[in-house]
Amino acid sequence: MPHFSIQNRTLCAETQPLTTIADEFGTPTYVYSKAAITENYLSYANACRENGRTEHTALVCYSVKSNSNLAVLHLLSQLGSGFDIVSSGELLRVLAAGGDPEKVIFSGVGKTRDEMRLALSHGIACFNVESTSELHRLSAVAIEMQLTASISLRVNPNVDAKTHPYISTGLKENKFGVAIEDALMIYRTAASLPGIRVVGIDCHIGSQLLDDAPLLEALDKLIELIDVLAAEDIVIHHLDIGGGLGIDYEAEAPVTVGDYLTRLFRKIDTWRAEKYGGVPIKVLFEPGRSIVGNAGVLLTRVEYLKPGSEKNFAIVDAAMNDLMRPAMYQAWHGVQTVVQRDGEAVVWDIVGPVCESGDWLARARTLFLEEGDLLAIHSAGAYGMTMSSNYNTRGRAAEVMVDGNVSHLIRQRETPEQLFALEKILP
Ligand code: LLP
């Protein structure tokens, strides 16, 4: 059964009616399905196992930025997941949720010295280094601490991920990684630095990829580079292909995790058999959206209906500060009334109360609506809550995780007082 489905004319998360959740916790509220997150994680873990991988030869490092609630991290950590982080804040979250630092990899173009120190002191698995300057800084910090930093170089394979320009990261024009042509030289530098141990190679070409062809093309380029490095005795122990698999928002039909991983492992196995006598290389993945995206909805209530001559607006209690994706990327999210009723459907723009014309959640949706109705904004589990803000001094939404017929509050709704508690009036 799908994890969000209509039961007795009411949309439910697992077996919990969303009406009950709204009554208990109010709106707007993010609602996640524990079973959906589990199933999505296991689609990766099982595909690894079915392709002959063990925990020593494959690791899923969930991309924390997509949904960083402690309950989500704890659940994934219990399932065996590692974590891809981009800040010390994310590292502290992972640790607070019981994540294993030895399964943490640290990505990002702007790591500060303090962030490097914190990560080194916890013994994370690997830094995904994105520039020569970062490499020198990391070596110096590690030496100060009398430690060695394990690194991968994030290379930019210059493949077109064919996705939204804001979430495409593998082209030369992007700020991420180092150009693949420069990688050999930078690896040589890395191998010569006393505070650095070269362990891997990394790339991440973009997000919401529907086809795995660009990922497999990137893999080919990494393989070529690994062979060149091997000829110089620079041994690469793991290959990190990044995240990026897309999800269905509307009806995109992305490649399945199973098909993608099977094709990827097949390529790797053929290459290792030909060139390395079958000695395996560990493979890392950094998925975010494909694990949590379709495991969450944003539950919101219609405050006002404002029909007009040009457009009809349904003003709801969630806004761009809660779900930024439509305003930022013109992203499409499905909208469904929680209680199914018969009536005349009209075309509505679903908008929030924030004072910006860009504050819309969905446009031109044909729905039968009345004031007070509950709506579910679908596919909101990834880059929803984590990208939310307090604009207009709006407290962030509550977060609830449903497990069967039980709803757990996993983050309280923010109160206005909390929003200005850190501020001070001049003496
Ligand atoms: N690894 C790295 C280095 C990344 O930069 C990202 C996402 C991921 C992994 C996870 O990618 P995923 O599997 O989720 O596609 N805010 C945008 C998405 C930005 C993605 C940033 N990087 C959105 O709402 O669509």
Coordinates of N, CA and C in Angstrom, one line a residue, residues 235-333:
V235 N 46.6 5.1 -4.9 CA 45.6 4.1 -4.8 C 44.3 4.7 -4.3
I236 N 43.2 4.5 -5.1 CA 41.9 5.0 -4.7 C 41.1 3.8 -4.1
H237 N 40.7 3.9 -2.8 CA 40.0 2.8 -2.1 C 38.5 2.9 -2.3
H238 N 38.0 4.1 -2.4 CA 36.5 4.2 -2.6 C 36.2 5.2 -3.7
L239 N 35.1 4.9 -4.3 CA 34.5 5.8 -5.4 C 33.1 6.2 -5.0
D240 N 33.0 7.6 -4.9 CA 31.7 8.1 -4.4 C 31.0 8.8 -5.6
I241 N 29.9 8.3 -6.0 CA 29.2 8.8 -7.2 C 28.2 9.9 -6.8
G242 N 28.1 10.2 -5.5 CA 27.2 11.3 -5.2 C 25.8 10.9 -5.1
G243 N 24.9 11.9 -5.0 CA 23.5 11.6 -4.9 C 22.8 11.9 -6.2
G244 N 21.6 12.4 -6.2 CA 21.1 13.0 -7.4 C 19.9 12.3 -8.0
L245 N 19.5 11.1 -7.6 CA 18.4 10.4 -8.3 C 17.1 11.2 -8.0
G246 N 16.3 11.4 -9.0 CA 15.1 12.2 -8.9 C 13.9 11.4 -8.4
I247 N 12.9 12.1 -8.1 CA 11.6 11.4 -7.6 C 10.5 11.9 -8.5
D248 N 9.3 11.3 -8.4 CA 8.1 11.7 -9.0 C 7.5 12.8 -8.3
Y249 N 7.5 14.0 -8.9 CA 6.7 15.1 -8.3 C 5.3 15.1 -9.0
E250 N 5.4 15.0 -10.4 CA 4.2 15.1 -11.2 C 4.0 13.7 -11.8
A251 N 4.7 13.4 -12.8 CA 4.7 12.0 -13.4 C 6.0 11.8 -14.1
E252 N 7.1 12.1 -13.5 CA 8.4 12.1 -14.2 C 8.9 10.7 -14.5
A253 N 8.5 9.8 -13.7 CA 9.0 8.4 -13.8 C 10.5 8.3 -13.9
P254 N 11.2 8.6 -12.8 CA 12.7 8.5 -12.8 C 13.1 7.1 -12.8
V255 N 14.3 6.8 -13.3 CA 14.9 5.5 -13.2 C 14.8 5.0 -11.8
T256 N 14.6 3.7 -11.6 CA 14.5 3.2 -10.2 C 15.9 3.0 -9.7
V257 N 16.0 3.0 -8.3 CA 17.2 2.8 -7.6 C 17.9 1.5 -8.0
G258 N 17.0 0.5 -8.1 CA 17.5 -0.9 -8.4 C 18.2 -0.9 -9.8
D259 N 17.5 -0.4 -10.8 CA 18.0 -0.4 -12.1 C 19.3 0.4 -12.2
Y260 N 19.3 1.6 -11.6 CA 20.5 2.4 -11.7 C 21.7 1.7 -11.0
L261 N 21.5 1.2 -9.8 CA 22.6 0.6 -9.1 C 23.1 -0.7 -9.8
T262 N 22.2 -1.4 -10.4 CA 22.6 -2.6 -11.1 C 23.5 -2.3 -12.2
R263 N 23.1 -1.3 -13.0 CA 23.9 -0.9 -14.2 C 25.3 -0.3 -13.7
L264 N 25.3 0.4 -12.6 CA 26.5 1.0 -12.1 C 27.5 -0.1 -11.6
F265 N 26.9 -1.0 -10.8 CA 27.8 -2.1 -10.3 C 28.3 -3.0 -11.4
R266 N 27.5 -3.2 -12.4 CA 27.9 -4.0 -13.5 C 29.1 -3.4 -14.2
K267 N 29.1 -2.1 -14.5 CA 30.2 -1.4 -15.1 C 31.4 -1.5 -14.2
I268 N 31.2 -1.3 -12.9 CA 32.4 -1.3 -12.0 C 33.0 -2.8 -12.0
D269 N 32.1 -3.8 -11.9 CA 32.6 -5.1 -11.8 C 33.4 -5.5 -13.1
T270 N 32.9 -5.1 -14.2 CA 33.6 -5.4 -15.5 C 35.0 -4.8 -15.4
W271 N 35.0 -3.5 -15.1 CA 36.3 -2.8 -15.0 C 37.3 -3.4 -14.0
R272 N 36.8 -3.7 -12.8 CA 37.7 -4.3 -11.8 C 38.2 -5.7 -12.2
A273 N 37.3 -6.4 -12.9 CA 37.8 -7.8 -13.3 C 38.9 -7.6 -14.4
E274 N 38.7 -6.7 -15.3 CA 39.7 -6.5 -16.4 C 41.0 -5.9 -15.9
K275 N 40.9 -5.0 -15.0 CA 42.2 -4.2 -14.6 C 42.8 -4.5 -13.3
Y276 N 42.0 -5.0 -12.3 CA 42.4 -5.2 -11.0 C 42.2 -6.6 -10.4
G277 N 42.2 -7.5 -11.3 CA 42.0 -8.9 -10.9 C 40.8 -9.2 -10.0
G278 N 39.8 -8.3 -10.3 CA 38.5 -8.5 -9.5 C 38.6 -7.9 -8.1
V279 N 39.7 -7.3 -7.7 CA 39.7 -6.7 -6.4 C 38.7 -5.5 -6.3
P280 N 37.7 -5.6 -5.4 CA 36.6 -4.6 -5.4 C 37.1 -3.2 -5.0
I281 N 36.3 -2.3 -5.4 CA 36.5 -0.9 -4.9 C 35.2 -0.6 -4.1
K282 N 35.4 0.1 -3.0 CA 34.2 0.4 -2.2 C 33.4 1.5 -2.9
V283 N 32.1 1.4 -2.9 CA 31.3 2.4 -3.6 C 30.4 3.2 -2.6
L284 N 30.4 4.5 -2.7 CA 29.6 5.3 -1.8 C 28.5 6.1 -2.6
F285 N 27.4 6.2 -2.0 CA 26.3 7.0 -2.5 C 25.9 8.1 -1.6
E286 N 25.4 9.2 -2.1 CA 25.0 10.3 -1.3 C 23.6 10.8 -1.6
P287 N 22.6 9.9 -1.5 CA 21.3 10.2 -1.8 C 20.6 11.0 -0.8
G288 N 19.8 12.0 -1.2 CA 18.9 12.7 -0.2 C 17.5 12.6 -0.6
R289 N 17.2 13.3 -1.7 CA 15.8 13.4 -2.2 C 15.1 12.1 -2.4
S290 N 15.9 11.1 -3.0 CA 15.2 9.8 -3.3 C 14.9 9.0 -2.0
I291 N 15.5 9.5 -0.9 CA 15.2 8.7 0.4 C 14.0 9.4 1.1
V292 N 14.0 10.7 1.1 CA 12.9 11.4 2.0 C 11.9 12.2 1.2
G293 N 12.2 12.5 -0.1 CA 11.3 13.4 -0.9 C 9.8 13.0 -0.9
N294 N 9.6 11.8 -1.3 CA 8.2 11.3 -1.3 C 7.7 10.7 0.0
A295 N 8.5 10.8 1.0 CA 8.1 10.3 2.3 C 7.5 11.4 3.2
G296 N 7.2 12.6 2.6 CA 6.7 13.6 3.4 C 5.7 14.5 2.7
V297 N 4.7 15.0 3.4 CA 3.8 16.0 2.9 C 3.8 17.2 3.8
L298 N 3.4 18.4 3.2 CA 3.2 19.6 4.1 C 1.7 19.7 4.2
L299 N 1.2 19.7 5.4 CA -0.2 19.8 5.7 C -0.5 21.2 6.1
T300 N -1.5 21.7 5.3 CA -1.8 23.2 5.5 C -3.3 23.3 5.5
R301 N -3.8 24.5 6.0 CA -5.3 24.7 6.0 C -5.6 25.9 5.2
V302 N -6.7 25.9 4.5 CA -7.2 27.0 3.7 C -7.8 28.1 4.7
E303 N -7.2 29.3 4.7 CA -7.7 30.3 5.6 C -8.8 31.1 4.9
Y304 N -8.5 31.5 3.6 CA -9.5 32.3 2.9 C -9.5 31.9 1.4
L305 N -10.7 32.0 0.9 CA -10.9 31.9 -0.6 C -11.1 33.3 -1.1
K306 N -10.4 33.6 -2.2 CA -10.4 34.9 -2.7 C -10.6 34.8 -4.2
P307 N -11.8 34.6 -4.7 CA -12.0 34.5 -6.1 C -11.9 35.8 -6.8
G308 N -11.4 35.9 -8.0 CA -11.2 37.1 -8.7 C -11.5 37.0 -10.1
S309 N -11.5 38.1 -10.9 CA -11.8 38.1 -12.3 C -10.7 37.4 -13.1
E310 N -9.4 37.6 -12.7 CA -8.3 37.1 -13.4 C -7.9 35.7 -12.8
K311 N -7.9 35.6 -11.5 CA -7.4 34.4 -10.8 C -8.2 34.2 -9.6
N312 N -8.3 32.9 -9.2 CA -8.8 32.6 -7.9 C -7.7 32.2 -6.9
F313 N -7.7 32.8 -5.8 CA -6.6 32.5 -4.8 C -7.2 31.8 -3.6
A314 N -6.5 30.7 -3.3 CA -6.8 30.0 -2.0 C -5.6 30.4 -1.1
I315 N -5.9 31.1 -0.1 CA -4.8 31.6 0.9 C -4.7 30.6 2.0
V316 N -3.6 29.9 2.1 CA -3.4 28.9 3.1 C -2.5 29.3 4.2
D317 N -2.4 28.5 5.3 CA -1.5 29.0 6.4 C -0.1 28.5 6.2
A318 N 0.3 27.8 5.2 CA 1.7 27.6 4.9 C 2.1 28.6 3.8
A319 N 3.4 28.9 3.8 CA 3.9 29.9 2.9 C 5.3 29.5 2.3
M320 N 5.8 30.5 1.5 CA 7.1 30.3 0.9 C 8.2 30.1 2.0
N321 N 8.0 30.6 3.2 CA 9.0 30.4 4.2 C 9.0 28.9 4.7
D322 N 7.9 28.3 4.5 CA 7.8 26.8 4.9 C 8.3 25.9 3.8
L323 N 7.9 26.2 2.6 CA 8.3 25.4 1.4 C 8.7 26.4 0.3
M324 N 10.0 26.5 0.2 CA 10.6 27.5 -0.6 C 10.7 27.1 -2.1
R325 N 10.6 25.8 -2.4 CA 10.9 25.2 -3.7 C 10.1 25.9 -4.8
P326 N 8.8 26.1 -4.7 CA 8.0 26.7 -5.8 C 8.6 28.1 -6.1
A327 N 8.8 29.0 -5.0 CA 9.3 30.3 -5.3 C 10.7 30.3 -5.9
M328 N 11.5 29.4 -5.4 CA 12.9 29.4 -5.8 C 13.2 28.7 -7.1
Y329 N 12.5 27.6 -7.4 CA 12.8 26.9 -8.6 C 11.5 26.7 -9.5
Q330 N 10.5 27.4 -9.2 CA 9.2 27.2 -9.9 C 8.8 25.7 -9.8
A331 N 9.2 25.1 -8.7 CA 8.9 23.7 -8.6 C 7.5 23.3 -8.5
W332 N 7.1 22.2 -9.0 CA 5.7 21.7 -9.0 C 5.5 20.7 -7.9
H333 N 4.6 20.9 -7.0 CA 4.2 20.0 -6.0 C 2.8 19.6 -6.1

